[in-house]
CSV table of C-alpha atoms and ligand atoms in Angstrom, one decimal:
chain,number,residue,atom,x,y,z
A,1,MET,CA,-21.5,140.7,1.7
A,2,LYS,CA,-24.6,140.1,-0.4
A,3,GLU,CA,-24.4,136.8,-2.2
A,4,ASP,CA,-26.1,138.0,-5.3
A,5,VAL,CA,-23.7,140.8,-6.1
A,6,VAL,CA,-23.0,141.3,-9.8
A,7,TYR,CA,-19.2,141.8,-9.8
A,8,LEU,CA,-18.0,143.6,-12.9
A,9,ASP,CA,-14.8,144.9,-11.5
A,10,SER,CA,-12.4,142.0,-11.8
A,11,ALA,CA,-9.6,144.2,-13.2
A,12,ALA,CA,-9.4,145.9,-9.8
A,13,THR,CA,-9.2,142.6,-8.1
A,14,SER,CA,-10.5,139.1,-8.8
A,15,ARG,CA,-12.4,136.6,-6.8
A,16,PRO,CA,-9.9,134.0,-5.7
A,17,TYR,CA,-10.3,130.4,-6.9
A,18,GLU,CA,-11.6,128.0,-4.2
A,19,ASP,CA,-8.9,125.4,-5.0
A,20,VAL,CA,-6.2,128.1,-4.8
A,21,LEU,CA,-7.4,129.2,-1.4
A,22,SER,CA,-7.4,125.6,-0.1
A,23,ALA,CA,-3.9,125.1,-1.4
A,24,TYR,CA,-2.8,128.4,0.3
A,25,LEU,CA,-4.3,127.2,3.6
A,26,GLU,CA,-2.7,123.8,3.3
A,27,VAL,CA,0.8,125.3,2.7
A,28,ALA,CA,0.4,128.1,5.3
A,29,SER,CA,-0.7,125.7,8.0
A,30,ARG,CA,1.4,122.6,7.2
A,31,HIS,CA,4.5,123.8,5.4
A,32,TYR,CA,5.2,126.9,7.6
A,33,GLY,CA,9.0,126.7,7.7
A,34,ASN,CA,11.2,129.6,6.6
A,35,SER,CA,12.4,128.7,3.1
A,36,SER,CA,15.9,129.9,4.1
A,37,SER,CA,16.1,127.7,7.2
A,38,LEU,CA,18.6,124.8,7.1
A,39,HIS,CA,16.5,122.1,8.6
A,40,LEU,CA,13.7,119.8,7.5
A,41,LEU,CA,10.9,122.4,7.6
A,42,GLY,CA,13.0,124.9,5.8
A,43,TYR,CA,13.9,122.3,3.1
A,44,ASP,CA,10.3,121.5,2.8
A,45,ALA,CA,9.3,125.1,2.3
A,46,ALA,CA,12.2,125.7,-0.1
A,47,ARG,CA,11.0,122.7,-2.2
A,48,LEU,CA,7.5,124.2,-2.5
A,49,LEU,CA,8.9,127.5,-3.4
A,50,ARG,CA,11.1,125.9,-6.1
A,51,GLU,CA,8.0,124.0,-7.4
A,52,ALA,CA,6.0,127.3,-7.5
A,53,ARG,CA,8.8,129.1,-9.4
A,54,GLU,CA,9.1,126.2,-11.9
A,55,LYS,CA,5.3,126.1,-12.4
A,56,ILE,CA,5.3,129.9,-13.2
A,57,LEU,CA,8.1,129.8,-15.6
A,58,SER,CA,6.9,126.7,-17.5
A,59,SER,CA,3.3,127.9,-17.6
A,60,LEU,CA,4.6,131.1,-19.3
A,61,GLY,CA,6.8,129.1,-21.6
A,62,VAL,CA,10.0,130.8,-20.5
A,63,ALA,CA,11.6,128.1,-18.3
A,64,LYS,CA,14.8,128.0,-20.4
A,65,THR,CA,15.2,131.8,-20.9
A,66,HIS,CA,13.8,133.6,-17.8
A,67,GLU,CA,14.0,133.7,-14.0
A,68,ALA,CA,11.3,134.9,-11.5
A,69,VAL,CA,11.4,137.0,-8.4
A,70,PHE,CA,8.4,136.7,-6.1
A,71,THR,CA,7.1,140.1,-5.0
A,72,SER,CA,4.0,141.6,-3.4
A,73,GLY,CA,2.5,142.4,-6.7
A,74,ALA,CA,2.9,144.4,-9.9
A,75,THR,CA,3.5,147.7,-8.2
A,76,GLU,CA,6.5,146.3,-6.5
A,77,SER,CA,7.7,144.4,-9.6
A,78,ASN,CA,7.4,147.6,-11.7
A,79,ASN,CA,9.3,149.7,-9.1
A,80,LEU,CA,12.0,147.0,-8.6
A,81,PHE,CA,12.8,146.5,-12.3
A,82,LEU,CA,12.5,150.1,-13.5
A,83,PHE,CA,14.4,151.9,-10.7
A,84,SER,CA,17.0,149.2,-10.5
A,85,ILE,CA,17.8,149.0,-14.2
A,86,ALA,CA,17.8,152.7,-14.8
A,87,ARG,CA,20.1,153.4,-11.9
A,88,ARG,CA,22.5,150.5,-12.7
A,89,TYR,CA,22.8,151.1,-16.4
A,90,ARG,CA,22.8,154.9,-16.3
A,91,ASN,CA,26.4,155.0,-17.6
A,92,ARG,CA,25.1,153.4,-20.9
A,93,GLY,CA,22.6,156.2,-21.6
A,94,LYS,CA,20.1,158.6,-20.0
A,95,LYS,CA,17.0,158.1,-22.1
A,96,LEU,CA,14.0,156.1,-21.0
A,97,ILE,CA,10.7,155.5,-22.9
A,98,THR,CA,7.2,154.7,-21.7
A,99,SER,CA,3.7,155.8,-22.6
A,100,ARG,CA,1.0,158.1,-21.4
A,101,GLY,CA,-1.3,155.2,-20.8
A,102,GLU,CA,0.7,153.3,-18.2
A,103,HIS,CA,-0.5,152.4,-14.7
A,104,PRO,CA,0.7,154.9,-12.0
A,105,SER,CA,3.1,152.2,-10.7
A,106,VAL,CA,5.0,152.7,-13.9
A,107,LEU,CA,4.3,156.4,-14.7
A,108,ASN,CA,5.2,157.6,-11.3
A,109,VAL,CA,8.5,155.7,-11.3
A,110,PHE,CA,9.5,157.5,-14.5
A,111,LYS,CA,8.5,160.8,-13.0
A,112,ALA,CA,10.8,160.1,-10.1
A,113,LEU,CA,13.6,159.0,-12.5
A,114,GLU,CA,13.2,162.3,-14.3
A,115,LYS,CA,14.0,164.0,-11.0
A,116,GLU,CA,17.2,161.9,-10.9
A,117,GLY,CA,18.4,163.3,-14.2
A,118,PHE,CA,17.0,160.9,-16.8
A,119,GLU,CA,15.3,162.1,-19.9
A,120,VAL,CA,11.9,160.4,-20.3
A,121,VAL,CA,9.9,160.2,-23.5
A,122,TYR,CA,6.2,159.6,-22.8
A,123,LEU,CA,4.7,158.2,-26.0
A,124,PRO,CA,1.3,159.4,-27.0
A,125,LEU,CA,-1.6,157.0,-27.3
A,126,THR,CA,-3.3,156.2,-30.6
A,127,GLU,CA,-7.1,156.8,-30.8
A,128,LYS,CA,-7.4,153.0,-30.0
A,129,GLY,CA,-5.6,153.6,-26.7
A,130,SER,CA,-2.3,151.8,-27.1
A,131,ALA,CA,1.2,153.4,-27.3
A,132,ASP,CA,2.0,154.9,-30.7
A,133,LEU,CA,4.7,152.6,-32.0
A,134,GLY,CA,5.6,155.0,-34.9
A,135,ALA,CA,6.5,157.5,-32.2
A,136,LEU,CA,8.5,154.7,-30.4
A,137,ARG,CA,10.5,154.0,-33.6
A,138,ALA,CA,11.2,157.7,-34.0
A,139,ALA,CA,12.3,158.1,-30.3
A,140,MET,CA,14.7,155.2,-30.3
A,141,ASP,CA,18.4,155.9,-30.4
A,142,ARG,CA,21.6,154.6,-28.8
A,143,ASP,CA,21.0,156.7,-25.6
A,144,VAL,CA,17.8,154.7,-24.8
A,145,ILE,CA,18.5,152.1,-22.0
A,146,LEU,CA,14.9,151.1,-21.1
A,147,VAL,CA,11.5,150.9,-22.8
A,148,SER,CA,8.4,150.0,-20.7
A,149,LEU,CA,5.1,149.5,-22.4
A,150,MET,CA,2.1,147.7,-20.9
A,151,GLY,CA,0.5,144.7,-22.6
A,152,VAL,CA,-3.1,145.5,-21.9
A,153,ASN,CA,-4.4,148.9,-20.6
A,154,ASN,CA,-6.2,148.5,-17.3
A,155,GLU,CA,-9.0,151.0,-18.2
A,156,THR,CA,-9.7,150.4,-21.9
A,157,GLY,CA,-8.3,146.9,-22.6
A,158,ALA,CA,-6.2,148.4,-25.5
A,159,ILE,CA,-3.6,145.8,-26.5
A,160,THR,CA,0.0,146.8,-27.3
A,161,ASP,CA,1.6,144.8,-30.1
A,162,LEU,CA,4.5,143.5,-28.1
A,163,ARG,CA,6.0,141.6,-31.0
A,164,GLU,CA,6.3,144.9,-32.8
A,165,VAL,CA,7.8,146.6,-29.8
A,166,SER,CA,10.3,143.8,-29.4
A,167,SER,CA,11.4,144.0,-33.0
A,168,ILE,CA,11.9,147.8,-32.7
A,169,VAL,CA,13.8,147.5,-29.4
A,170,LYS,CA,15.9,144.6,-30.6
A,171,ALA,CA,17.8,146.8,-33.0
A,172,TYR,CA,19.3,148.4,-29.8
A,173,PRO,CA,21.0,145.5,-28.0
A,174,LYS,CA,21.8,147.6,-24.9
A,175,CYS,CA,18.2,148.6,-24.3
A,176,PHE,CA,15.9,146.6,-22.0
A,177,PHE,CA,12.3,146.0,-22.9
A,178,HIS,CA,9.9,145.7,-19.8
A,179,SER,CA,6.2,145.2,-19.9
A,180,ASP,CA,3.6,145.6,-17.2
A,181,LEU,CA,1.5,142.5,-18.0
A,182,THR,CA,-0.9,142.7,-15.1
A,183,GLN,CA,-4.0,142.7,-17.2
A,184,ALA,CA,-2.6,140.4,-19.8
A,185,VAL,CA,-1.2,137.4,-18.0
A,186,GLY,CA,-3.5,134.4,-18.1
A,187,LYS,CA,-6.0,136.4,-20.2
A,188,ILE,CA,-4.7,137.0,-23.6
A,189,ASP,CA,-1.9,135.5,-25.7
A,190,VAL,CA,1.4,137.2,-25.0
A,191,PRO,CA,4.8,136.5,-26.7
A,192,TYR,CA,6.5,136.1,-23.3
A,193,PRO,CA,9.9,135.0,-24.5
A,194,LEU,CA,10.3,138.2,-26.5
A,195,VAL,CA,9.9,140.4,-23.4
A,196,ASP,CA,13.1,141.0,-21.3
A,197,ALA,CA,11.2,141.5,-18.1
A,198,PHE,CA,7.5,141.7,-17.1
A,199,SER,CA,5.4,142.2,-14.0
A,200,PHE,CA,2.1,140.8,-12.8
A,201,SER,CA,-0.1,140.4,-9.7
A,202,GLY,CA,-1.7,137.3,-8.2
A,203,HIS,CA,-4.9,139.0,-7.2
A,204,LYS,CA,-5.9,139.7,-10.8
A,205,ILE,CA,-5.9,136.0,-11.7
A,206,GLY,CA,-7.6,134.3,-8.8
A,207,ALA,CA,-4.7,134.2,-6.3
A,208,LEU,CA,-4.3,136.3,-3.2
A,209,LYS,CA,-3.6,139.9,-2.7
A,210,GLY,CA,0.0,140.6,-1.8
A,211,SER,CA,1.4,138.1,-4.3
A,212,GLY,CA,3.0,138.7,-7.7
A,213,ALA,CA,6.2,138.3,-9.7
A,214,LEU,CA,8.8,140.0,-11.8
A,215,VAL,CA,10.0,137.6,-14.5
A,216,TYR,CA,13.2,138.6,-16.2
A,217,ARG,CA,15.7,137.3,-18.8
A,218,LYS,CA,18.3,135.1,-17.0
A,219,ASN,CA,21.4,137.2,-17.8
A,220,ILE,CA,20.0,140.6,-16.7
A,221,ALA,CA,21.7,141.8,-13.5
A,222,PHE,CA,19.8,144.3,-11.3
A,223,PRO,CA,20.3,145.1,-7.7
A,224,SER,CA,17.7,145.0,-4.9
A,225,LEU,CA,16.2,148.3,-3.9
A,226,GLU,CA,16.3,147.3,-0.2
A,227,GLU,CA,18.9,146.2,2.2
A,228,GLY,CA,18.4,142.9,3.9
A,229,GLY,CA,19.0,139.2,3.3
A,230,GLU,CA,19.8,137.2,0.2
A,231,GLN,CA,16.4,135.9,-0.5
A,232,GLU,CA,15.1,135.7,-4.0
A,233,GLY,CA,18.5,135.6,-5.6
A,234,GLY,CA,19.4,138.9,-3.7
A,235,HIS,CA,16.8,140.8,-5.6
A,236,ARG,CA,14.2,141.0,-2.9
A,237,PRO,CA,15.2,140.6,0.7
A,238,GLY,CA,12.8,139.5,3.4
A,239,THR,CA,11.2,136.2,4.4
A,240,VAL,CA,9.4,134.7,1.5
A,241,ASP,CA,5.6,134.1,1.6
A,242,VAL,CA,5.8,130.5,0.4
A,243,ALA,CA,2.1,129.9,0.7
A,244,GLY,CA,1.1,133.0,-1.2
A,245,ASP,CA,3.7,132.3,-4.0
A,246,TYR,CA,2.5,128.7,-4.2
A,247,ALA,CA,-1.1,129.9,-4.6
A,248,LEU,CA,0.1,132.3,-7.2
A,249,SER,CA,1.7,129.5,-9.3
A,250,LEU,CA,-1.5,127.4,-9.1
A,251,ALA,CA,-3.8,130.3,-10.1
A,252,LEU,CA,-1.4,131.2,-13.0
A,253,GLN,CA,-1.3,127.6,-14.2
A,254,ARG,CA,-5.1,127.4,-14.1
A,255,SER,CA,-5.7,130.8,-15.8
A,256,ILE,CA,-3.4,129.8,-18.6
A,257,ARG,CA,-4.8,126.2,-18.9
A,258,GLU,CA,-8.4,127.6,-19.0
A,259,GLY,CA,-7.4,130.7,-20.9
A,260,LYS,CA,-9.0,129.9,-24.3
A,261,GLU,CA,-12.3,128.8,-22.7
A,262,ASN,CA,-12.4,131.8,-20.5
A,263,VAL,CA,-11.8,134.2,-23.4
A,264,GLN,CA,-14.7,132.7,-25.3
A,265,LYS,CA,-16.9,133.1,-22.2
A,266,VAL,CA,-16.0,136.7,-21.4
A,267,ALA,CA,-16.1,137.8,-25.1
A,268,LEU,CA,-19.8,136.8,-25.3
A,269,LEU,CA,-20.5,138.8,-22.1
A,270,ARG,CA,-18.6,141.8,-23.5
A,271,GLU,CA,-20.4,141.6,-26.8
A,272,LYS,CA,-23.8,141.6,-25.0
A,273,ALA,CA,-22.8,144.6,-22.9
A,274,LEU,CA,-21.4,146.4,-25.9
A,275,SER,CA,-24.6,146.0,-28.0
A,276,TYR,CA,-26.6,147.4,-25.2
A,277,LEU,CA,-24.3,150.5,-24.9
A,278,GLN,CA,-24.4,151.0,-28.6
A,279,ARG,CA,-28.2,150.7,-28.6
A,280,ARG,CA,-28.2,153.5,-26.0
A,281,SER,CA,-25.9,155.8,-28.0
A,282,ASP,CA,-28.0,158.7,-26.7
A,283,GLU,CA,-26.5,158.1,-23.3
A,284,PHE,CA,-23.2,156.3,-23.8
A,285,ALA,CA,-20.0,156.5,-25.9
A,286,ILE,CA,-17.6,153.6,-26.2
A,287,ASN,CA,-14.0,154.2,-25.2
A,288,SER,CA,-12.5,150.8,-25.6
A,289,PRO,CA,-11.2,149.6,-29.0
A,290,LEU,CA,-13.4,146.9,-30.4
A,291,ASP,CA,-10.4,144.6,-30.8
A,292,GLY,CA,-9.2,145.2,-27.2
A,293,SER,CA,-9.0,142.6,-24.4
A,294,PRO,CA,-12.3,140.8,-24.1
A,295,TYR,CA,-12.0,141.2,-20.3
A,296,LEU,CA,-12.5,145.0,-20.4
A,297,LEU,CA,-15.0,147.5,-21.7
A,298,SER,CA,-14.8,151.2,-21.0
A,299,PHE,CA,-17.5,153.7,-21.9
A,300,SER,CA,-18.4,157.3,-21.0
A,301,LEU,CA,-21.7,158.7,-19.9
A,302,LEU,CA,-22.8,161.6,-22.2
A,303,ARG,CA,-25.5,163.2,-20.0
A,304,LYS,CA,-25.2,161.8,-16.5
A,305,LYS,CA,-22.4,161.9,-13.9
A,306,ALA,CA,-20.4,158.7,-13.9
A,307,ALA,CA,-20.0,158.9,-10.1
A,308,VAL,CA,-23.8,159.0,-9.6
A,309,TYR,CA,-24.4,156.3,-12.1
A,310,VAL,CA,-21.8,154.0,-10.5
A,311,GLU,CA,-23.2,154.7,-7.1
A,312,GLY,CA,-26.7,153.9,-8.4
A,313,LEU,CA,-25.6,150.6,-9.8
A,314,SER,CA,-23.8,149.8,-6.5
A,315,GLU,CA,-27.0,150.4,-4.5
A,316,GLU,CA,-28.7,147.8,-6.7
A,317,GLY,CA,-25.9,145.3,-6.1
A,318,ILE,CA,-23.8,145.9,-9.2
A,319,ALA,CA,-20.1,146.6,-8.8
A,320,VAL,CA,-18.4,148.5,-11.6
A,321,SER,CA,-15.6,151.1,-11.5
A,322,SER,CA,-15.6,154.7,-12.6
A,323,VAL,CA,-11.8,155.2,-12.9
A,324,SER,CA,-9.1,152.6,-12.0
A,325,ALA,CA,-9.4,151.7,-8.4
A,326,CYS,CA,-5.8,152.9,-7.7
A,327,SER,CA,-6.6,156.5,-8.6
A,328,SER,CA,-10.3,156.7,-7.8
A,329,LYS,CA,-9.7,158.4,-4.5
A,330,ARG,CA,-7.6,161.2,-5.9
A,331,GLU,CA,-8.9,162.6,-9.2
A,332,ASN,CA,-11.9,161.6,-11.1
A,333,VAL,CA,-10.6,162.3,-14.5
A,334,SER,CA,-9.1,159.4,-16.5
A,335,TYR,CA,-5.7,160.5,-18.0
A,336,VAL,CA,-5.9,157.4,-20.2
A,337,ILE,CA,-9.1,158.5,-21.9
A,338,GLU,CA,-7.7,162.0,-22.2
A,339,ALA,CA,-4.5,160.8,-23.8
A,340,MET,CA,-6.7,159.0,-26.4
A,341,GLY,CA,-7.9,162.4,-27.4
A,342,LEU,CA,-11.5,161.8,-26.4
A,343,GLY,CA,-11.7,165.0,-24.4
A,344,LYS,CA,-12.0,166.1,-20.8
A,345,GLU,CA,-15.7,165.4,-20.5
A,346,ARG,CA,-15.5,161.8,-21.6
A,347,ALA,CA,-12.4,161.4,-19.4
A,348,ALA,CA,-14.3,162.7,-16.4
A,349,HIS,CA,-17.3,160.4,-16.9
A,350,SER,CA,-15.9,157.1,-17.9
A,351,VAL,CA,-17.0,153.7,-16.5
A,352,ARG,CA,-15.2,150.4,-16.7
A,353,LEU,CA,-16.8,147.0,-16.9
A,354,ALA,CA,-14.3,144.2,-16.2
A,355,PHE,CA,-15.5,140.7,-16.8
A,356,SER,CA,-14.4,137.3,-15.3
A,357,PRO,CA,-15.1,133.7,-16.0
A,358,PHE,CA,-17.3,133.7,-12.9
A,359,ASN,CA,-19.7,136.1,-14.6
A,360,THR,CA,-22.8,134.8,-16.4
A,361,GLU,CA,-25.1,136.2,-19.1
A,362,LYS,CA,-27.6,136.8,-16.3
A,363,ASP,CA,-25.2,139.2,-14.7
A,364,ILE,CA,-25.2,141.3,-17.9
A,365,ASP,CA,-29.0,141.1,-18.2
A,366,ARG,CA,-29.2,142.5,-14.7
A,367,PHE,CA,-26.7,145.2,-15.4
A,368,ILE,CA,-28.7,146.2,-18.5
A,369,ALA,CA,-32.0,146.3,-16.7
A,370,VAL,CA,-30.7,148.3,-13.7
A,371,SER,CA,-28.8,150.6,-16.0
A,372,ASP,CA,-31.9,151.4,-18.0
A,373,GLU,CA,-33.9,151.9,-14.9
A,374,LEU,CA,-31.3,154.3,-13.5
A,375,LEU,CA,-31.0,156.3,-16.7
A,376,GLY,CA,-34.7,156.8,-16.6
A,377,ARG,CA,-34.6,157.9,-13.0
A,378,LEU,CA,-31.4,160.1,-13.0
A,379,VAL,CA,-31.9,163.6,-14.3
A,380,ASN,CA,-29.5,164.8,-16.9
A,381,GLN,CA,-26.8,166.6,-14.9
A,382,ARG,CA,-24.4,167.7,-17.6
B,1,PMP,N1,-0.4,147.6,-13.5
B,1,PMP,C1,-1.7,147.4,-13.9
B,1,PMP,C2,-1.9,147.5,-15.4
B,1,PMP,C3,-2.7,147.2,-13.1
B,1,PMP,O1,-4.0,147.1,-13.5
B,1,PMP,C4,-2.5,147.2,-11.7
B,1,PMP,C5,-3.6,147.0,-10.7
B,1,PMP,N2,-4.6,148.0,-10.8
B,1,PMP,C6,-1.2,147.3,-11.2
B,1,PMP,C7,-0.2,147.5,-12.2
B,1,PMP,C8,-0.8,147.3,-9.8
B,1,PMP,O2,-1.1,146.1,-9.2
B,1,PMP,P1,-1.0,145.8,-7.7
B,1,PMP,O3,-1.9,146.8,-7.1
B,1,PMP,O4,-1.5,144.4,-7.5
B,1,PMP,O5,0.4,146.0,-7.2
């Protein structure tokens, strides 16, 4: 891999922190016992796992109220909670609520639950890209058992007002409030204690791929989706990846500790990229709300093809994403941009810049220079 790559795709996955990688190696090589084993190596691994869980809960400020299940990432956490809760509590009600802007690991679970007989309300997005909470208020009734709304949209950075969601859902004590916080954890302020359950992934915050967690309020009972052992409080059978989970706890602790500093850093970078895109309003239209997450900036090309533009940037060592990495192989139209009412053309030619604390102003200067050069070279194709 070229050393001087400008990586502006940190929402797809982040560069791991060196100290987190070293800790991973140390635990994987020296503390390799099975955390369920009843001997000294097992106890040693179980202690590290306990430490990791405590670090996670206390970093998030929910040590007294919530528990954590380690998973392979947000996809698994979302599947586990949503399927398990809907099926277990179906005798309480058949109605579920989510939004049109959710990640496929939430949206597709709800589509599957519809086939199981649930009624699902897909809230529209506002023009700013977050779920319409007026529509949420209108859709709530005693038949609703589950509401799942993401904290930060992974394409646009649109932020959902989770305090408001919590206050709406709280009026219905039998309804659970879940949030996919994959792009929010360690990045923006979140009222964690108000959320009944939330999901996140390690590899978005400087830990390793294949690690993540589902954090849930202590008294919520939900069965595992798989048969197997009693690991992770019976919620997730299988031998636990102690080293990966330990690394996750360190990366989370660090992201939260350095959160404010990082936000200032990335906000400056985003501002610089934004002014450039606004200057070139002949070529670009901004999709992200200006008050969205400072880590993300989505825009659409007005006259060129996004795929050709992204490929051109890549050839010059700049990595950005045209639609979210999870769906880029299937269809090149962003359902999120479409749901914001920005039209099919803008949805088909959107580009996402995702910043990280590793980025510098020089990275943005280089992006701007290469982008200008490309725009001059590419013929108008649309
Ligand atoms: N939710 C959101 C908002 C995401 O951005 C992602 C990753 N693109 C996921 C869920 C899924 O995460 P993972 O692939 O790590 O399971």
